[in-house]
């Protein structure tokens, strides 16, 4: 995949529990500059995607990625300035500190039990 130079704009890897961080990284690197939407729900862990998708990623769904912490999500949101939607279903380990302190004006977080359907705006 890495050598393919893919122009994929949307990738859905929900419940692909056997995919590794390396596999996700190779996919994201090969789609660099094109990937706008990435759904990696239920994957046990993830790499810091920001270095490869910072300019293009608009929608990221990391629902049920239980190993992700506040600082990981914070780094992603700061490094991906075009990110407008962030799915957090089942991410109960993400605290209210992140939810209240995220920096992107246009970022809509959804799916977290502490949100109760509100859009977060700075």
Coordinates of N, CA and C in Angstrom, one line a residue:
X1 N 0.8 -1.2 0.0 CA 0.0 0.0 0.0 C 0.9 1.3 0.0
X2 N 1.9 1.3 0.8 CA 2.7 2.5 1.0 C 3.3 3.0 -0.4
X3 N 3.7 2.1 -1.3 CA 4.3 2.6 -2.5 C 3.2 3.0 -3.6
X4 N 2.0 2.8 -3.2 CA 0.9 3.0 -4.2 C 0.6 4.5 -4.5
X5 N 0.9 5.4 -3.6 CA 0.5 6.8 -3.7 C -1.0 6.9 -4.0
X6 N -1.8 6.4 -3.1 CA -3.2 6.4 -3.3 C -3.8 7.8 -3.2
X7 N -4.9 8.1 -3.8 CA -5.6 9.3 -3.7 C -7.0 9.1 -3.0
X8 N -7.0 8.2 -2.2 CA -8.3 7.9 -1.4 C -8.6 9.2 -0.5
X9 N -9.9 9.5 -0.5 CA -10.3 10.6 0.3 C -11.1 10.1 1.6
X10 N -11.6 8.9 1.5 CA -12.4 8.4 2.6 C -12.0 6.9 2.9
X11 N -11.7 6.6 4.1 CA -11.3 5.3 4.5 C -12.0 4.9 5.7
X12 N -12.7 3.7 5.7 CA -13.4 3.2 6.8 C -12.8 1.9 7.2
X13 N -12.2 1.9 8.4 CA -11.6 0.7 9.0 C -12.3 0.3 10.3
X14 N -13.5 0.6 10.4 CA -14.3 0.2 11.6 C -14.2 -1.3 11.9
X15 N -13.9 -1.6 13.1 CA -13.9 -3.0 13.6 C -12.9 -3.9 12.9
X16 N -11.9 -3.3 12.2 CA -10.8 -4.1 11.6 C -9.8 -4.3 12.7
X17 N -10.1 -5.2 13.7 CA -9.3 -5.3 14.9 C -7.9 -5.9 14.6
X18 N -7.7 -6.5 13.5 CA -6.4 -7.1 13.2 C -5.4 -6.2 12.5
X19 N -5.9 -5.0 12.2 CA -5.0 -4.0 11.5 C -4.0 -3.4 12.6
X20 N -2.8 -3.3 12.2 CA -1.8 -2.7 13.2 C -1.6 -1.2 13.0
X21 N -0.9 -0.7 14.0 CA -0.5 0.8 13.8 C 0.3 1.0 12.6
X22 N 1.2 0.0 12.3 CA 2.0 0.1 11.1 C 1.1 0.1 9.8
X23 N 0.1 -0.7 9.8 CA -0.8 -0.8 8.6 C -1.5 0.5 8.4
X24 N -2.0 1.1 9.5 CA -2.7 2.4 9.5 C -1.7 3.4 9.0
X25 N -0.5 3.4 9.5 CA 0.5 4.4 9.1 C 0.8 4.3 7.7
X26 N 1.0 3.1 7.2 CA 1.3 2.9 5.7 C 0.2 3.5 4.9
X27 N -1.1 3.2 5.3 CA -2.2 3.6 4.5 C -2.3 5.2 4.5
X28 N -2.1 5.8 5.7 CA -2.2 7.2 5.8 C -1.1 7.9 5.0
X29 N 0.1 7.3 5.1 CA 1.2 7.9 4.4 C 1.0 7.9 2.9
X30 N 0.4 6.8 2.4 CA 0.2 6.6 0.9 C -0.9 7.5 0.5
X31 N -1.8 8.0 1.4 CA -2.9 8.9 1.0 C -2.6 10.3 1.4
X32 N -1.4 10.6 1.8 CA -1.1 11.9 2.3 C -1.5 13.0 1.4
X33 N -2.1 14.0 2.0 CA -2.6 15.2 1.2 C -4.0 15.0 0.5
X34 N -4.5 13.8 0.6 CA -5.8 13.5 0.0 C -6.9 13.1 1.0
X35 N -6.5 12.4 2.0 CA -7.4 11.8 3.0 C -8.1 12.8 3.8
X36 N -9.5 12.8 3.6 CA -10.3 13.8 4.3 C -11.1 13.2 5.5
X37 N -11.4 11.9 5.3 CA -12.2 11.2 6.4 C -11.6 9.9 6.7
X38 N -11.4 9.6 8.0 CA -10.8 8.4 8.4 C -11.6 7.8 9.6
X39 N -12.1 6.6 9.5 CA -12.9 6.0 10.5 C -12.1 4.8 11.0
X40 N -11.6 4.8 12.2 CA -10.8 3.7 12.7 C -11.4 3.2 14.0
X41 N -12.7 3.2 14.1 CA -13.4 2.7 15.3 C -13.0 1.3 15.7
X42 N -12.9 1.1 17.0 CA -12.7 -0.2 17.6 C -11.3 -0.8 17.4
X43 N -10.4 0.0 16.9 CA -9.0 -0.4 16.7 C -8.3 -0.2 18.0
X44 N -7.6 -1.2 18.5 CA -7.0 -1.2 19.9 C -6.1 0.0 20.1
X45 N -5.4 0.4 19.2 CA -4.5 1.6 19.4 C -4.3 2.3 18.1
X46 N -3.7 3.4 18.1 CA -3.4 4.1 16.8 C -2.1 4.9 16.9
X47 N -1.6 5.2 15.8 CA -0.3 6.0 15.7 C -0.7 7.5 15.7
X48 N 0.2 8.4 15.9 CA -0.1 9.8 15.8 C -0.2 10.1 14.3
X49 N -1.4 10.3 13.8 CA -1.7 10.4 12.4 C -1.3 11.8 11.9
X50 N -1.2 12.8 12.8 CA -1.1 14.2 12.4 C 0.0 14.5 11.4
X51 N 1.1 13.8 11.5 CA 2.2 14.2 10.6 C 1.9 13.9 9.1
X52 N 1.0 13.0 8.9 CA 0.7 12.5 7.5 C -0.6 13.1 7.0
X53 N -1.5 13.5 7.8 CA -2.8 14.0 7.3 C -3.2 15.4 7.8
X54 N -2.2 16.1 8.3 CA -2.5 17.4 8.9 C -3.2 18.4 7.9
X55 N -2.9 18.4 6.7 CA -3.4 19.3 5.7 C -4.8 18.9 5.2
X56 N -5.1 17.7 5.2 CA -6.3 17.2 4.5 C -7.4 16.7 5.4
X57 N -7.1 16.1 6.5 CA -8.1 15.4 7.3 C -9.1 16.4 7.9
X58 N -10.4 16.1 7.6 CA -11.5 16.9 8.0 C -12.4 16.1 9.0
X59 N -12.5 14.8 8.9 CA -13.4 14.0 9.8 C -12.6 12.8 10.3
X60 N -12.6 12.7 11.6 CA -11.9 11.5 12.2 C -12.8 10.9 13.2
X61 N -13.1 9.6 13.0 CA -13.9 8.9 14.0 C -13.0 7.8 14.7
X62 N -12.7 8.1 15.9 CA -11.9 7.2 16.7 C -12.7 6.5 17.8
X63 N -14.0 6.3 17.5 CA -14.9 5.6 18.5 C -14.4 4.3 18.9
X64 N -14.5 4.0 20.2 CA -14.1 2.7 20.8 C -12.6 2.4 20.7
X65 N -11.8 3.4 20.4 CA -10.3 3.3 20.5 C -9.9 3.6 21.9
X66 N -9.9 2.5 22.7 CA -9.8 2.7 24.2 C -8.4 3.1 24.7
X67 N -7.4 3.0 23.9 CA -6.0 3.3 24.4 C -5.7 4.7 24.1
X68 N -6.5 5.5 23.5 CA -6.2 6.9 23.2 C -6.5 7.7 24.4
X69 N -5.7 8.7 24.7 CA -5.8 9.5 25.9 C -6.0 11.0 25.5
X70 N -6.3 11.8 26.4 CA -6.5 13.2 26.2 C -5.4 13.9 25.4
X71 N -4.1 13.6 25.8 CA -3.0 14.2 25.1 C -2.9 13.8 23.7
X72 N -3.2 12.5 23.4 CA -3.2 12.0 22.0 C -4.2 12.8 21.1
X73 N -5.4 12.9 21.6 CA -6.5 13.5 20.9 C -6.2 15.0 20.7
X74 N -5.6 15.6 21.8 CA -5.2 17.0 21.8 C -4.2 17.3 20.7
X75 N -3.2 16.4 20.6 CA -2.1 16.6 19.6 C -2.7 16.5 18.2
X76 N -3.6 15.5 18.0 CA -4.3 15.4 16.7 C -5.1 16.6 16.3
X77 N -5.8 17.2 17.3 CA -6.7 18.3 16.9 C -5.8 19.6 16.7
X78 N -4.7 19.7 17.4 CA -3.9 20.9 17.2 C -3.1 20.7 15.8
X79 N -2.7 19.5 15.5 CA -1.9 19.3 14.3 C -2.7 19.2 13.0
X80 N -4.0 19.0 13.1 CA -4.9 18.9 12.0 C -5.9 20.1 12.0
X81 N -5.4 21.3 11.5 CA -6.3 22.5 11.6 C -7.6 22.4 10.8
X82 N -7.7 21.5 9.8 CA -8.9 21.4 9.0 C -9.9 20.5 9.6
X83 N -9.6 19.8 10.7 CA -10.5 18.8 11.3 C -11.7 19.6 11.8
X84 N -12.9 19.1 11.3 CA -14.1 19.7 11.7 C -15.1 18.8 12.5
X85 N -14.8 17.5 12.4 CA -15.7 16.5 13.1 C -14.8 15.4 13.7
X86 N -15.1 15.1 15.0 CA -14.3 14.1 15.7 C -15.3 13.2 16.5
X87 N -15.4 11.9 16.1 CA -16.2 10.9 16.7 C -15.6 10.3 17.9
X88 N -16.3 10.3 19.0 CA -15.7 9.8 20.2 C -16.6 8.8 21.0
X89 N -17.5 8.1 20.2 CA -18.4 7.1 20.9 C -17.5 6.1 21.6
X90 N -17.9 5.8 22.8 CA -17.2 4.7 23.6 C -15.8 5.1 24.1
X91 N -15.4 6.4 23.9 CA -14.1 6.8 24.4 C -14.3 7.5 25.8
X92 N -14.7 6.7 26.7 CA -15.0 7.2 28.1 C -13.7 7.6 28.8
X93 N -12.5 7.2 28.3 CA -11.3 7.6 28.9 C -10.9 9.0 28.5
X94 N -11.5 9.6 27.5 CA -11.3 11.0 27.2 C -12.0 11.8 28.2
X95 N -11.3 12.7 28.9 CA -11.9 13.4 30.0 C -12.6 14.8 29.6
X96 N -13.3 15.3 30.5 CA -13.9 16.6 30.3 C -12.9 17.7 30.1
X97 N -11.6 17.5 30.6 CA -10.6 18.5 30.4 C -10.3 18.7 28.9
X98 N -10.2 17.6 28.1 CA -10.0 17.7 26.7 C -11.3 18.3 26.0
X99 N -12.4 17.8 26.4 CA -13.7 18.3 25.8 C -13.9 19.8 26.0
X100 N -13.5 20.3 27.1 CA -13.6 21.7 27.4 C -12.5 22.6 26.8
X101 N -11.3 21.9 26.7 CA -10.1 22.7 26.3 C -9.6 22.6 24.9
X102 N -10.3 21.9 24.1 CA -9.9 21.8 22.7 C -9.9 23.1 22.0
X103 N -8.9 23.3 21.1 CA -8.6 24.7 20.6 C -9.3 25.0 19.2
X104 N -9.8 24.1 18.5 CA -10.3 24.4 17.2 C -11.7 25.0 17.2
X105 N -11.9 26.2 16.7 CA -13.2 26.9 16.7 C -14.3 26.1 16.0
X106 N -14.0 25.4 14.9 CA -15.0 24.8 14.1 C -15.1 23.3 14.4
X107 N -14.4 22.7 15.4 CA -14.4 21.3 15.6 C -15.7 20.9 16.4
X108 N -16.4 20.0 15.8 CA -17.6 19.4 16.4 C -17.3 18.0 16.9
X109 N -17.3 17.8 18.2 CA -17.0 16.5 18.8 C -18.4 15.9 19.0
X110 N -18.5 14.6 18.8 CA -19.8 13.9 19.0 C -19.6 12.5 19.5
X111 N -20.6 12.0 20.2 CA -20.6 10.6 20.6 C -20.1 10.4 22.0
X112 N -19.5 11.3 22.7 CA -19.0 11.1 24.0 C -20.1 11.3 25.0
X113 N -20.2 10.5 26.1 CA -21.3 10.6 27.0 C -21.3 12.0 27.7
X114 N -20.2 12.7 27.9 CA -20.2 14.0 28.5 C -20.8 15.1 27.7
X115 N -20.9 14.8 26.4 CA -21.3 15.9 25.4 C -22.8 16.2 25.4
X116 N -23.6 15.2 25.5 CA -25.0 15.2 25.4 C -25.5 16.1 24.2
X117 N -24.8 15.8 23.1 CA -25.3 16.4 21.8 C -24.9 17.8 21.6
X118 N -24.0 18.4 22.4 CA -23.7 19.8 22.2 C -22.5 19.9 21.2
X119 N -22.4 21.0 20.5 CA -21.3 21.3 19.7 C -20.3 22.1 20.5
X120 N -19.1 21.8 20.5 CA -18.1 22.5 21.2 C -17.5 23.6 20.4
X121 N -17.5 24.8 20.9 CA -17.0 25.9 20.2 C -16.1 26.7 21.2
X122 N -15.0 27.3 20.7 CA -14.2 28.1 21.6 C -14.8 29.4 21.9

